[in-house]
Every structure is written in C-alpha cells, then in structure tokens.
CSV table of C-alpha atoms and ligand atoms in Angstrom, one decimal:
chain,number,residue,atom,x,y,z
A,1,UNK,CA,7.9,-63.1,-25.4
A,2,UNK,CA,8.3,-60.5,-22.6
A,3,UNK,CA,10.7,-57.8,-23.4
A,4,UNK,CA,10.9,-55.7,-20.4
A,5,UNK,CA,12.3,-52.7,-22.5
A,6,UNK,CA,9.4,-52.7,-25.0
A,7,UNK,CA,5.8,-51.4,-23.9
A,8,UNK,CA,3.5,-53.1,-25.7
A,9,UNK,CA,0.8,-51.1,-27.5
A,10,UNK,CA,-2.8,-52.7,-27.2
A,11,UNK,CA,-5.5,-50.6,-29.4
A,12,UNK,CA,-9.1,-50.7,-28.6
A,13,UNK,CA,-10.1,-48.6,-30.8
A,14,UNK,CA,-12.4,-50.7,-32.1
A,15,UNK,CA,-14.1,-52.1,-29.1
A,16,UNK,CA,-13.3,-49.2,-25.7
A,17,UNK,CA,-13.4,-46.0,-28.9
A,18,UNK,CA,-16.4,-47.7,-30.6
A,19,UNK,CA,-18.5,-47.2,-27.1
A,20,UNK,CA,-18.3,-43.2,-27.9
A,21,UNK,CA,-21.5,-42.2,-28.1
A,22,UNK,CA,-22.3,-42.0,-32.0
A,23,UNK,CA,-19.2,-43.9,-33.4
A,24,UNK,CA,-20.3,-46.8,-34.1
A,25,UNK,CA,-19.1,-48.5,-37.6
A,26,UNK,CA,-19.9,-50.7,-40.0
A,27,UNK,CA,-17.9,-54.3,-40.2
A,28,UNK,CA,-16.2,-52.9,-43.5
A,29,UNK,CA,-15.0,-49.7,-41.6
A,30,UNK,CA,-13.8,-52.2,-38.7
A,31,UNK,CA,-11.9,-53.9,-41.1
A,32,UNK,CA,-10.2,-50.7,-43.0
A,33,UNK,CA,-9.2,-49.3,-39.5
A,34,UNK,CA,-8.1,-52.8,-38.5
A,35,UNK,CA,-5.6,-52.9,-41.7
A,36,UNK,CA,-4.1,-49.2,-40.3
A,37,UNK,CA,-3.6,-50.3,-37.5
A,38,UNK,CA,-1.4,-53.1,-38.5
A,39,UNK,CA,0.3,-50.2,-40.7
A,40,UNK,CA,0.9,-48.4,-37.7
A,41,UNK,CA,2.3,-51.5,-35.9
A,42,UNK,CA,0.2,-52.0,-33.2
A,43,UNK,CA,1.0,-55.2,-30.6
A,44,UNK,CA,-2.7,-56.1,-30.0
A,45,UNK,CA,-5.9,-54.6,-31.7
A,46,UNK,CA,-9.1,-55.5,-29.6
A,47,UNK,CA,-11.4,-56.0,-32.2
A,48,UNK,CA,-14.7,-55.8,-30.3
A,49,UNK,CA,-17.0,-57.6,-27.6
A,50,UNK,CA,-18.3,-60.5,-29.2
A,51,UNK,CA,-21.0,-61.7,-26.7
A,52,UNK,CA,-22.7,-57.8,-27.1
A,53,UNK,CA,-24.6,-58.7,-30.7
A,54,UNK,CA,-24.4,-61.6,-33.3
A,55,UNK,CA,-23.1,-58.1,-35.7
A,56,UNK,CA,-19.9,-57.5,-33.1
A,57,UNK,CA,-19.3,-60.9,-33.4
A,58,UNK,CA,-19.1,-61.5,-37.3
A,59,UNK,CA,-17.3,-58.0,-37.1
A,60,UNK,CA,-14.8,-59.4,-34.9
A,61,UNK,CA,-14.6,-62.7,-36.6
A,62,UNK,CA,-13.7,-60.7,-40.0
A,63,UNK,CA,-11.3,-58.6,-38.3
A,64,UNK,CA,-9.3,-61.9,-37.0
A,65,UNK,CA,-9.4,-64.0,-40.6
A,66,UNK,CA,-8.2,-61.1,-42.6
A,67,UNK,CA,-5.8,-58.8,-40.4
A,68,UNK,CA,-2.0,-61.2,-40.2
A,69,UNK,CA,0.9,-60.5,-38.3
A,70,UNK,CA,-1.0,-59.0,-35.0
A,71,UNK,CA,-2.5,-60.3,-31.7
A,72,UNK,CA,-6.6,-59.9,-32.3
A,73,UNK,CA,-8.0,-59.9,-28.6
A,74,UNK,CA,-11.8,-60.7,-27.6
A,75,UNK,CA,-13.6,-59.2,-24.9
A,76,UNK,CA,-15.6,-61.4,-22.6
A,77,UNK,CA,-17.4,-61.0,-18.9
A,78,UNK,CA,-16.1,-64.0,-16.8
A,79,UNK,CA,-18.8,-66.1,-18.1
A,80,UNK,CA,-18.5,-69.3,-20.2
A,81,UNK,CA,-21.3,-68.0,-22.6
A,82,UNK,CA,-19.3,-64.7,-23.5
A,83,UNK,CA,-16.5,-66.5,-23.3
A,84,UNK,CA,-17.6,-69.2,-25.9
A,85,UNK,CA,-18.7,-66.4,-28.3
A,86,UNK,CA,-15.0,-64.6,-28.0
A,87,UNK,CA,-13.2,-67.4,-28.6
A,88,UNK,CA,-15.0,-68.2,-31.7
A,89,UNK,CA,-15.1,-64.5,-32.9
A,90,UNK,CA,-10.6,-64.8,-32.4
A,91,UNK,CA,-9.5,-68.5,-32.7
A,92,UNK,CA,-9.0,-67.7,-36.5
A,93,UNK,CA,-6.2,-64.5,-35.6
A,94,UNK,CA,-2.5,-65.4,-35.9
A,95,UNK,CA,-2.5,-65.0,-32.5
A,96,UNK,CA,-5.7,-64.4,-30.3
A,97,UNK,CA,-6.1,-63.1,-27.1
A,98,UNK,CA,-9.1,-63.8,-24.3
A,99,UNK,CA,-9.8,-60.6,-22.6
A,100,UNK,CA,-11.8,-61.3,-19.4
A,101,UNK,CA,-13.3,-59.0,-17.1
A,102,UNK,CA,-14.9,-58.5,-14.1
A,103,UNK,CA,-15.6,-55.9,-11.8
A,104,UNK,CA,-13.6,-55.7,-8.2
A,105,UNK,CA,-14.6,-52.7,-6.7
A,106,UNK,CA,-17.3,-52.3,-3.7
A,107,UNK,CA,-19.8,-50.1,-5.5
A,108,UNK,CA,-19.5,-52.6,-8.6
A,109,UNK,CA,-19.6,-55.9,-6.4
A,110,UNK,CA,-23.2,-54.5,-4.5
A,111,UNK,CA,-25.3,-52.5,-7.0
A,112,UNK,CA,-24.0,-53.7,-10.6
A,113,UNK,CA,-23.1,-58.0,-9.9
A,114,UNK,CA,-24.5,-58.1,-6.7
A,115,UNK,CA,-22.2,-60.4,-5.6
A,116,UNK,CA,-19.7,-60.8,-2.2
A,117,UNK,CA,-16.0,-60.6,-2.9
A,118,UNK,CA,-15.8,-64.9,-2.0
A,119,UNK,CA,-17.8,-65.1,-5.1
A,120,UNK,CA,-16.3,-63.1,-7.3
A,121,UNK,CA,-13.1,-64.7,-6.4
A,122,UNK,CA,-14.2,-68.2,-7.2
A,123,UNK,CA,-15.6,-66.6,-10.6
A,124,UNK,CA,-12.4,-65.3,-11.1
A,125,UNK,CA,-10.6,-68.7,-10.7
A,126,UNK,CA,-12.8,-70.7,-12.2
A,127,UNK,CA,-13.7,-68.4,-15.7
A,128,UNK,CA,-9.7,-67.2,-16.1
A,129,UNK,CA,-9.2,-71.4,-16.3
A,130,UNK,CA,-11.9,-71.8,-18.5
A,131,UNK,CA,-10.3,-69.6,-21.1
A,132,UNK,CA,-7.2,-70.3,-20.6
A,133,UNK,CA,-8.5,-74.0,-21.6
A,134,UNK,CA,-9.0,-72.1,-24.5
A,135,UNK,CA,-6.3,-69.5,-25.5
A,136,UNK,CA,-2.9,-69.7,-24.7
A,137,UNK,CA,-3.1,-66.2,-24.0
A,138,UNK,CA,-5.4,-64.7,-21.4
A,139,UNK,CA,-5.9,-61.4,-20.0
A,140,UNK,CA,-7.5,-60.6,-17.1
A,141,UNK,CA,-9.1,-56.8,-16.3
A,142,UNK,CA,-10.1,-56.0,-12.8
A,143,UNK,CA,-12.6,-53.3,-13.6
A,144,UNK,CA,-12.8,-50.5,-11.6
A,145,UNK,CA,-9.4,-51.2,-10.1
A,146,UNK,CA,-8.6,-47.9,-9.0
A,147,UNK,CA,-11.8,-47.9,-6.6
A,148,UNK,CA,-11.2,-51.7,-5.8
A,149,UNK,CA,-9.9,-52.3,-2.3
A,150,UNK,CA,-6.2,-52.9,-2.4
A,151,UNK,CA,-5.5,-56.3,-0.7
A,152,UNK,CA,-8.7,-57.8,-2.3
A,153,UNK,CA,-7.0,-56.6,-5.6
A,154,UNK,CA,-4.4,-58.6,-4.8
A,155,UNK,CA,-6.2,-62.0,-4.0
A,156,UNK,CA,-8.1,-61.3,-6.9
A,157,UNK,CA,-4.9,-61.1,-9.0
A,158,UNK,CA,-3.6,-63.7,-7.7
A,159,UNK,CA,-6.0,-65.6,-8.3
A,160,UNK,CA,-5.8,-64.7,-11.7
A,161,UNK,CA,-2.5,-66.0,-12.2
A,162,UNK,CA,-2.9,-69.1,-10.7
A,163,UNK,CA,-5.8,-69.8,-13.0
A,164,UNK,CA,-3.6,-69.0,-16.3
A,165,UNK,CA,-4.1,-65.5,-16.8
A,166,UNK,CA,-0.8,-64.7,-18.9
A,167,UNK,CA,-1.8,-60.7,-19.0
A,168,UNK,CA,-3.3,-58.4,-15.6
A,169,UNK,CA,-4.5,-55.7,-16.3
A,170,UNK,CA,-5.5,-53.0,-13.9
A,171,UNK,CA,-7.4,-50.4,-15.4
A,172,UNK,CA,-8.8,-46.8,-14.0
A,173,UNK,CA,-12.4,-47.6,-15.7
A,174,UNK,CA,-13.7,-44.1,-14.6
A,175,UNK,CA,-10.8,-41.8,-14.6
A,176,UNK,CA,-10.5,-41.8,-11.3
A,177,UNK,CA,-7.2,-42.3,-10.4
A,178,UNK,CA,-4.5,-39.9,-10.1
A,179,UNK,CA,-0.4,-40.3,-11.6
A,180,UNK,CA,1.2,-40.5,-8.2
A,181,UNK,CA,-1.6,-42.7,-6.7
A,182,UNK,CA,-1.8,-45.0,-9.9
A,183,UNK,CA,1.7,-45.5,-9.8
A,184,UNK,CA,1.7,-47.0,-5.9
A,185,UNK,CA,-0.9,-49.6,-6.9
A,186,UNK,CA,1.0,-50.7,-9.6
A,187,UNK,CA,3.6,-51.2,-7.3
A,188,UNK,CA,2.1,-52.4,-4.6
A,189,UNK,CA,0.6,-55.4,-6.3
A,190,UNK,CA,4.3,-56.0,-7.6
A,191,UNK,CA,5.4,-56.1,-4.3
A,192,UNK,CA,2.5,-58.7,-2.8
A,193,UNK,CA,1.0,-60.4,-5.8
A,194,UNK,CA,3.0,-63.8,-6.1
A,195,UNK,CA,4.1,-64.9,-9.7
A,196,UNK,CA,3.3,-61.2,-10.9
A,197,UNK,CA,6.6,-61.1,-12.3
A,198,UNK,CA,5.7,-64.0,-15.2
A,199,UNK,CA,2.8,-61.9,-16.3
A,200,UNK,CA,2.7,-58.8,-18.5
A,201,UNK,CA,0.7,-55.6,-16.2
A,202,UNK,CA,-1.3,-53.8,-18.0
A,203,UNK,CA,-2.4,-49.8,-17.7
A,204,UNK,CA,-6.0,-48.7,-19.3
A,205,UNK,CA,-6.9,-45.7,-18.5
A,206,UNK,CA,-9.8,-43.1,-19.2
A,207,UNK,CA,-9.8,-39.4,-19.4
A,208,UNK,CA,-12.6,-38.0,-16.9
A,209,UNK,CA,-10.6,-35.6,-15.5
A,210,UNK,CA,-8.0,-35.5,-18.1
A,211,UNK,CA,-5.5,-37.7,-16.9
A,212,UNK,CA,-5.2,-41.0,-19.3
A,213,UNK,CA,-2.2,-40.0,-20.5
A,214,UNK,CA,-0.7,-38.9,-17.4
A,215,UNK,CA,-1.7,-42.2,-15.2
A,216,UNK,CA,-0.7,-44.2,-18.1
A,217,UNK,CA,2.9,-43.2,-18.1
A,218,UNK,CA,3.0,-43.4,-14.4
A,219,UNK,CA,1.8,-47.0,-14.6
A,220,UNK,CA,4.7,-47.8,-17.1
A,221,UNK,CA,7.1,-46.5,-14.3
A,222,UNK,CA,5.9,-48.7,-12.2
A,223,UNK,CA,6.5,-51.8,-14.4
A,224,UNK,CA,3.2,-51.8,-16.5
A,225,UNK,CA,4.6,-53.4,-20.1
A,226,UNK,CA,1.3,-53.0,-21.7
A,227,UNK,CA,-0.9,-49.8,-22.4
A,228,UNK,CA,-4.3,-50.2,-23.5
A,229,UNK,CA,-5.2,-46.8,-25.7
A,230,UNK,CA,-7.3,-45.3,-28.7
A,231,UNK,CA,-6.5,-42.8,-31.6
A,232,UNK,CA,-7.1,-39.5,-31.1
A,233,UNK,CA,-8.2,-40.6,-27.4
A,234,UNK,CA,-11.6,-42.0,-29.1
A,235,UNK,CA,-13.5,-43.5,-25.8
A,236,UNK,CA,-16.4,-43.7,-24.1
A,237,UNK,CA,-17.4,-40.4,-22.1
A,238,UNK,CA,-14.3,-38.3,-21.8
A,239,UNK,CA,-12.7,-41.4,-24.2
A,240,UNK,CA,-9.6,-43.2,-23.2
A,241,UNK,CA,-5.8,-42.5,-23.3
A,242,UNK,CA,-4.8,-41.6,-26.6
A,243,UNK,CA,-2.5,-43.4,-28.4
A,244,UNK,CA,-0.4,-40.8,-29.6
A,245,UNK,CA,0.5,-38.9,-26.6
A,246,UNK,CA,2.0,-41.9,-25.1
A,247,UNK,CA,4.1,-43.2,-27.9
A,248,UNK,CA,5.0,-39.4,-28.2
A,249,UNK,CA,5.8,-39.1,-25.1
A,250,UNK,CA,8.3,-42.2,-24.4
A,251,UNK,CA,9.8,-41.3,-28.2
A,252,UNK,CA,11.0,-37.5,-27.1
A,253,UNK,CA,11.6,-38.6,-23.4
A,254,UNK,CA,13.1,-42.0,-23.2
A,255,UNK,CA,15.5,-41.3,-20.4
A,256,UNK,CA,12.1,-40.3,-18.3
A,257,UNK,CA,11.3,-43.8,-18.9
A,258,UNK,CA,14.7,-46.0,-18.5
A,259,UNK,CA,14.7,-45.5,-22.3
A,260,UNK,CA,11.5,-48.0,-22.8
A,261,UNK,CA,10.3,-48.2,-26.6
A,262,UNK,CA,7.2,-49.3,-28.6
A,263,UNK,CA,7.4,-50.5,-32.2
A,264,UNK,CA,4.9,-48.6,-33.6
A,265,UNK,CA,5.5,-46.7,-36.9
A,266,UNK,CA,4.8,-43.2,-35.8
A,267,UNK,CA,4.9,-41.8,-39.9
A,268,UNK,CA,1.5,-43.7,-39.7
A,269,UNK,CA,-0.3,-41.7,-36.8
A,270,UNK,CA,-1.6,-38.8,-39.1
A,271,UNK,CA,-3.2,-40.7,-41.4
A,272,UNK,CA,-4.6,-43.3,-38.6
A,273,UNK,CA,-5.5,-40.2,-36.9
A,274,UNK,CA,-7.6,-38.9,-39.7
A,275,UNK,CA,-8.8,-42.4,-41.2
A,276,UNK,CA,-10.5,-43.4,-37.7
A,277,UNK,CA,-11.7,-39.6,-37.4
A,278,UNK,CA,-13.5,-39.6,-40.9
A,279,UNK,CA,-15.2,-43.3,-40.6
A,280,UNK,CA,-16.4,-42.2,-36.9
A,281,UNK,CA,-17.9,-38.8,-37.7
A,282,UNK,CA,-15.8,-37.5,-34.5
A,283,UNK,CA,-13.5,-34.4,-35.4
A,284,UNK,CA,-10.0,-33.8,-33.9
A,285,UNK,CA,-10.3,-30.9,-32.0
A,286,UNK,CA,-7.5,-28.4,-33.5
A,287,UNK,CA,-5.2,-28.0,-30.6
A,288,UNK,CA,-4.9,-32.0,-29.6
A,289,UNK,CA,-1.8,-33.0,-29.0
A,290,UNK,CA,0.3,-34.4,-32.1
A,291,UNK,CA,-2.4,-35.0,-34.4
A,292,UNK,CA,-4.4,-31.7,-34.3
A,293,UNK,CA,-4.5,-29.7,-37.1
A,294,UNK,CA,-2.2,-26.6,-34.9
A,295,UNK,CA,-0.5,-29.2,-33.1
A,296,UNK,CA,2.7,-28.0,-35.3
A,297,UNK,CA,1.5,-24.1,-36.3
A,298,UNK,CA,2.9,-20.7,-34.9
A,299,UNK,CA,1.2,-18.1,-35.4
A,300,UNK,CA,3.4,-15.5,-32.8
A,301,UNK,CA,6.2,-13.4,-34.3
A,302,UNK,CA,8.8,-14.2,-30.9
A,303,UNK,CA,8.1,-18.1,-31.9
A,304,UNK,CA,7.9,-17.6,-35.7
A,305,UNK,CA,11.5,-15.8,-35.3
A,306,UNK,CA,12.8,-18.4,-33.1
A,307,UNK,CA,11.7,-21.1,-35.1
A,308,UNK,CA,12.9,-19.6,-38.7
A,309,UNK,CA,16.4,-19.2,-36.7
A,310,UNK,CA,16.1,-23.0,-35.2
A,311,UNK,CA,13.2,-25.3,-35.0
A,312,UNK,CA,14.7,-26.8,-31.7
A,313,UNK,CA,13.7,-23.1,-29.8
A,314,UNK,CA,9.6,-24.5,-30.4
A,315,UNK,CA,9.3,-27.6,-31.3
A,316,UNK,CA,10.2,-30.7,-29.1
A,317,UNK,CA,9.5,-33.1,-32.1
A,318,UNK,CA,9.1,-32.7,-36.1
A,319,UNK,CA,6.1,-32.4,-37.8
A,320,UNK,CA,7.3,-35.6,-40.2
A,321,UNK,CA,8.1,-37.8,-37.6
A,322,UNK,CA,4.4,-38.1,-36.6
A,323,UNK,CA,2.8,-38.0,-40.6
A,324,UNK,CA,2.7,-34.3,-41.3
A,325,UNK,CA,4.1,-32.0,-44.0
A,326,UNK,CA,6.6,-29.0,-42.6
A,327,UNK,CA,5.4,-27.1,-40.0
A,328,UNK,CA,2.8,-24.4,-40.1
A,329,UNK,CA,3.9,-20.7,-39.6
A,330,UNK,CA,0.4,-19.2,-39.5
A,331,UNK,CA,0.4,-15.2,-40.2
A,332,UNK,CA,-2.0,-13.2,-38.2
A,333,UNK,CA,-1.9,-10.4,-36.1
A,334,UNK,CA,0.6,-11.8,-33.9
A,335,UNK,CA,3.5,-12.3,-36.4
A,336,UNK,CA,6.2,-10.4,-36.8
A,337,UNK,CA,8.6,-9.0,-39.8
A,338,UNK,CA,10.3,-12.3,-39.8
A,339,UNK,CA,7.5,-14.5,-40.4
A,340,UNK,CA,6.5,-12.8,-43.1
A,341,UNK,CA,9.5,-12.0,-44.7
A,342,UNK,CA,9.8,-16.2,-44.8
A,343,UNK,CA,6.5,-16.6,-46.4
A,344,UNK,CA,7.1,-13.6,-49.0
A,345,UNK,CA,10.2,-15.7,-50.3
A,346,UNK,CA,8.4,-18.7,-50.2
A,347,UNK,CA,6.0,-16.9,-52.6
A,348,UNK,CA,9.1,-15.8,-55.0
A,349,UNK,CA,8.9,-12.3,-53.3
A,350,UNK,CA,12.5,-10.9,-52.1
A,351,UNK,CA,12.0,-7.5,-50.7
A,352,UNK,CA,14.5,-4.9,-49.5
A,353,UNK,CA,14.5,-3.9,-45.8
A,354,UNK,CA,12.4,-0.7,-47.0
A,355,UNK,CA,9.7,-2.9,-48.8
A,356,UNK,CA,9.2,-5.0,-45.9
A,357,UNK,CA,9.1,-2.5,-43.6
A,358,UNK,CA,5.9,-1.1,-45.4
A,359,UNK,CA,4.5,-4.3,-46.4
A,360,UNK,CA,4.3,-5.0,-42.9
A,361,UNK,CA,2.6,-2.0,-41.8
A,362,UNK,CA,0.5,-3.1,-44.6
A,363,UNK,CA,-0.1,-6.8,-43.7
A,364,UNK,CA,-0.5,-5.9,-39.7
A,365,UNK,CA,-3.3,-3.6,-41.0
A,366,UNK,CA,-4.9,-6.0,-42.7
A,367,UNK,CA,-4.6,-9.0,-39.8
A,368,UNK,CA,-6.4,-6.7,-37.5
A,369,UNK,CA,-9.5,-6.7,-39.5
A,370,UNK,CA,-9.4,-10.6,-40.4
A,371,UNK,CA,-8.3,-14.1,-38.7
A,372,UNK,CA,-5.8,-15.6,-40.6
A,373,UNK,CA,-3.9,-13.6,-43.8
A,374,UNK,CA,-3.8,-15.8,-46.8
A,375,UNK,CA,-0.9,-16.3,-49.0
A,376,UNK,CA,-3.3,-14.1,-51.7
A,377,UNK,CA,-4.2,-11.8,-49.2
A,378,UNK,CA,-0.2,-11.8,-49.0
A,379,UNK,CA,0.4,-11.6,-52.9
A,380,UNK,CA,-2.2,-8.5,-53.2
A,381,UNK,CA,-0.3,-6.5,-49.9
A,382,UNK,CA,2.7,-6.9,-52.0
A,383,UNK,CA,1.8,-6.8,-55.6
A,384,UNK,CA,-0.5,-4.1,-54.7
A,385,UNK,CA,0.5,-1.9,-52.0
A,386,UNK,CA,-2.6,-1.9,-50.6
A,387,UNK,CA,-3.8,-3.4,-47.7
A,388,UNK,CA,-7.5,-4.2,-48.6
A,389,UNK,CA,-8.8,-5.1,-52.2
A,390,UNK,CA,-10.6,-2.0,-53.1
A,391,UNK,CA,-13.5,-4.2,-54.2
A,392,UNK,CA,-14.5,-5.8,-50.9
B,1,ZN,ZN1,-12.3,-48.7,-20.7
C-alpha cells in the first residue's frame, strides 16, 4: 500500500476548490469533473464535506456509487455527527477514506473551538477511533499546522496514530508557511512522532503569498507521500496548490526529488484544466503555469529563433505531454525574420531572402500599430505588399 517512491495525488477539487467564492456546482457537474479526474488518474478525489448541507451529502454520496477504481474521501470535524454523515456520503466508494480535522493552533484553540489543548487532545483520540471503527482508512488534518505549536503537534499526532489514523496530514491552512520552514516541520515530527513511519504524511497547502507549490515540494523532501491540491490551483481565497505545477514539477525534475513519481496521466491536464474552468465560471489566467493559454507561446524573435533551431533552447517540457497541440510562436512586434519566415511556409508561402526582407519591414510596420498579426493579416502583407488593407 505505501510505495515510498510514488507521491500520491489527493484532489480536492471538489470540496477545498469548491470553497472559491462563486464556484460552487451542481451534483451533475460534481459528478462530470469526478469522472476526469479518474481520467487523469488521481489517487484520492475528496468529494465534498458531507455534514455542511443534506445537497453536499447526496452530492458526495453520487460521487462515491458512480466514480470505480479511486479512493473517494469524506470530510468531517472530529465529531461523531459529521462523522456519521461522511461515512454514509463514502461507504459505497471502492475505497473510502474518513478525513478528520481539527484545529491545533493557539489562535484556533481560543477564539474559534474554545477549547484547551487537554481537550482537544482527548477529542483527537477519542473521534480518530471513532472513525477508524468505521473506515479502514483514516486521515487525520491538524488545521492550522503551520501556526500550531511544535511539540503539541507532535502529541497531537501521536495521538492520532495511536487512535487508527492510517494518513497525517499537516496542512498550511493560511499560506503561512514558508519552503525551508515547512520542510523542518515535516521533519521534525519524523524525528519525534512515534509510529510516524507506518503512516502516509501528508502536505496541503494554500497560496496566500504564493507559495503552495513551493511548500508543497519542500514537504515531499521531507518525506510527505501525499499532496493534497486543486486544478488550476482552484481554492478558497488565494486557492490551493495546483495540481499541475507539482506533477510538472517532479516529471521535468525527478532527480530534485530522489526520482519520486505520481501516476497521473498528464495528456489529461488540459482538458481537466479547461472542463473544471468552464463548469466553475473561473477563467485561467493566460500566463499560469502549464495550463495557461501562453504557457507554451513565444512571441520574441531571440526565443522564436532559438526555438525553430531547437525546442530544448525554451522549453523545459512539450506542449503534448501536458494536453496541448504544438507550441505557439506568436508574431508581434517582437519577432524577428525567423519567426516569420516559419509561419509564411506554414502558410504555403516560400520567399527568397529579398522577399522576406521586405515583407518583414512590412509586417514589423504593421505589428507596431496592432497586438497580435494574424495569419491573414500575414497572407495580405505577402499577397499584397502592403502593410495595411487600404480599406480599414
Ligand atoms: Zn485547505
């Protein structure tokens, strides 16, 4: 069951994305982002917080009869009665997963649960056992790790194992944390926590100061197996880690990682990418990594010539291996001759050295007075000789 040279990819999507403000779906669009995700080969898909609505549970419920071959996990506060209404929303999923969580941190503890750290403890012990009565797999979340005390963390995971928890996760609830810092708590509970080492660690990580990504990849190099992420980084405020930077990141540097893998089916993060984008309403800003609509265009003459010479002098992975077509060479004003001289041909338009020179002079006048130079905008420079249609 525990591979320590795979990272397993847990999507919540549907429940941590779903908490953007204004993306909430319908159970039928659960269901249709539920099936890509299996596409795209996720480990766990978190299908929702069942306890939150009688509609989140039905959602979830559908989600765990119809989606085989993946772990469906259930969100629940360490209390029997969200607990109860989990289990029932998952116990139908090939295999379900309890997700418990409560908060550890000071500010948490005092204003939000008022309770002392003694009682949270015993909460701990006695709600992870409950589930785990339940579920043969449990995971446990300390919220608001990152701004827990340390050694309490520790008891409190601990505890956690003792009671049955099979999964710890640890996660930076308010992007918080920083790479270096999130790293030395990972290892420092795998230094103090006893039977850690049995259990899968898990990072979760959101993007307040832009960081998901980054703390998440420290976590895995300090021993966190599971990461807990969204497409296109959907999340609530600043969103979570995204998916696709991650898996990105440990496919074009494995050796980074002590060549780690994840099983997911990177073809499918385009059309994931634009599936949970259209059924949310929430664009993809252009320049996000991997999935934005630039994410593979150059527009720059030094980079268009480098890249027509060798893709390897611009691009650090293809365009195909994450679901896209070729990549883009935009032409605007900061292309050169050999950019456009590739596009011409493209277009069936092989011109001497002379005719390119002046159809350049020709297009660089005309990419000074607009954004972007079509391929008809091309045609009519060429077929022309004219750099703006007379009739405009
Ligand atoms: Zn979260």
């Amino acid at each position: 069951m525990k591979d320590p040279d795979v990272i397993r990819i847990f999507d919540t999507t549907l429940r941590d994305g779903e908490q953007s403000p204004g993306a909430t779906m319908t159970t039928e669009e659960k269901i249709q982002i539920a099936e890509q995700l299996a596409r795209l080969n996720v480990d766990i898909i978190e299908a929702g917080f069942p306890a939150a609505s009688p509609g989140d549970l039905m959602a979830v419920k559908e989600i765990a009869r119809r989606t085989r071959d993946v772990a469906i996990a259930g969100l629940a506060r360490a209390n029997a009665s969200d607990i109860d209404a989990a289990w029932e929303a998952i116990r139908e999923a090939d295999r379900p997963v309890l997700h418990v969580f409560i908060a550890t941190s000071e500010i948490h503890l005092k204003h939000k649960l008022k309770l002392d750290k003694e009682e949270a403890l015993q909460q701990v012990k006695r709600m992870v056992a409950y589930a785990r009565n339940l579920s043969p797999t449990v995971e446990f979340s300390a919220e608001d790790a990152t701004r827990s005390e340390w050694d309490y963390l520790c008891r409190v995971c601990e505890a956690a194992i003792k009671a049955g928890a099979t999964t710890l996760n640890i996660p930076d609830t308010v992007g918080y944390t920083l790479p270096h810092e999130y790293e030395g708590l990972f290892r420092y509970l795998r230094e103090r926590v006893p039977g850690i080492d049995e259990v899968v660690m898990s990072a979760h990580c959101h993007n307040d100061l832009g960081m998901g990504t980054a703390n998440t990849l420290a976590a895995i190099n300090a021993g966190a197996r599971q990461v807990e992420v969204t497409v296109n980084g959907l999340g609530e405020r600043a969103g979570n880690t995204a998916m696709e930077e991650v898996v990105m990141a440990l496919c074009t540097r494995p050796e980074a990682f002590g060549n780690v893998s994840t099983r997911i089916n990177t073809r499918e993060f385009l059309p994931t990418s634009q599936l949970v984008s259209q059924l949310t309403g929430i664009p993809v800003q252009p320049n996000k990594a991997v999935v934005g609509a630039n994410a593979f265009a150059h527009e720059a003459g030094i980079h268009q010539d480098g890249m027509l010479k060798n893709r390897l002098t611009y691009e650090i992975m293809t365009p195909q291996s994450v679901g896209w077509g070729d990549t883009k060479l935009v032409l605007g004003k900061h292309s050169g001759r050999h950019g456009l001289d590739a596009r011409l041909r493209q277009l069936g338009h092989k011109l001497s050295a002379e005719e390119l020179k002046q159809a350049y002079r020709r297009f660089v006048a005309m990419a000074d007075q607009k954004k972007h130079v079509s391929d008809s905008d091309l045609l009519y420079i060429v077929e022309s000789g004219m750099e703006t249609p007379a009739a405009i």
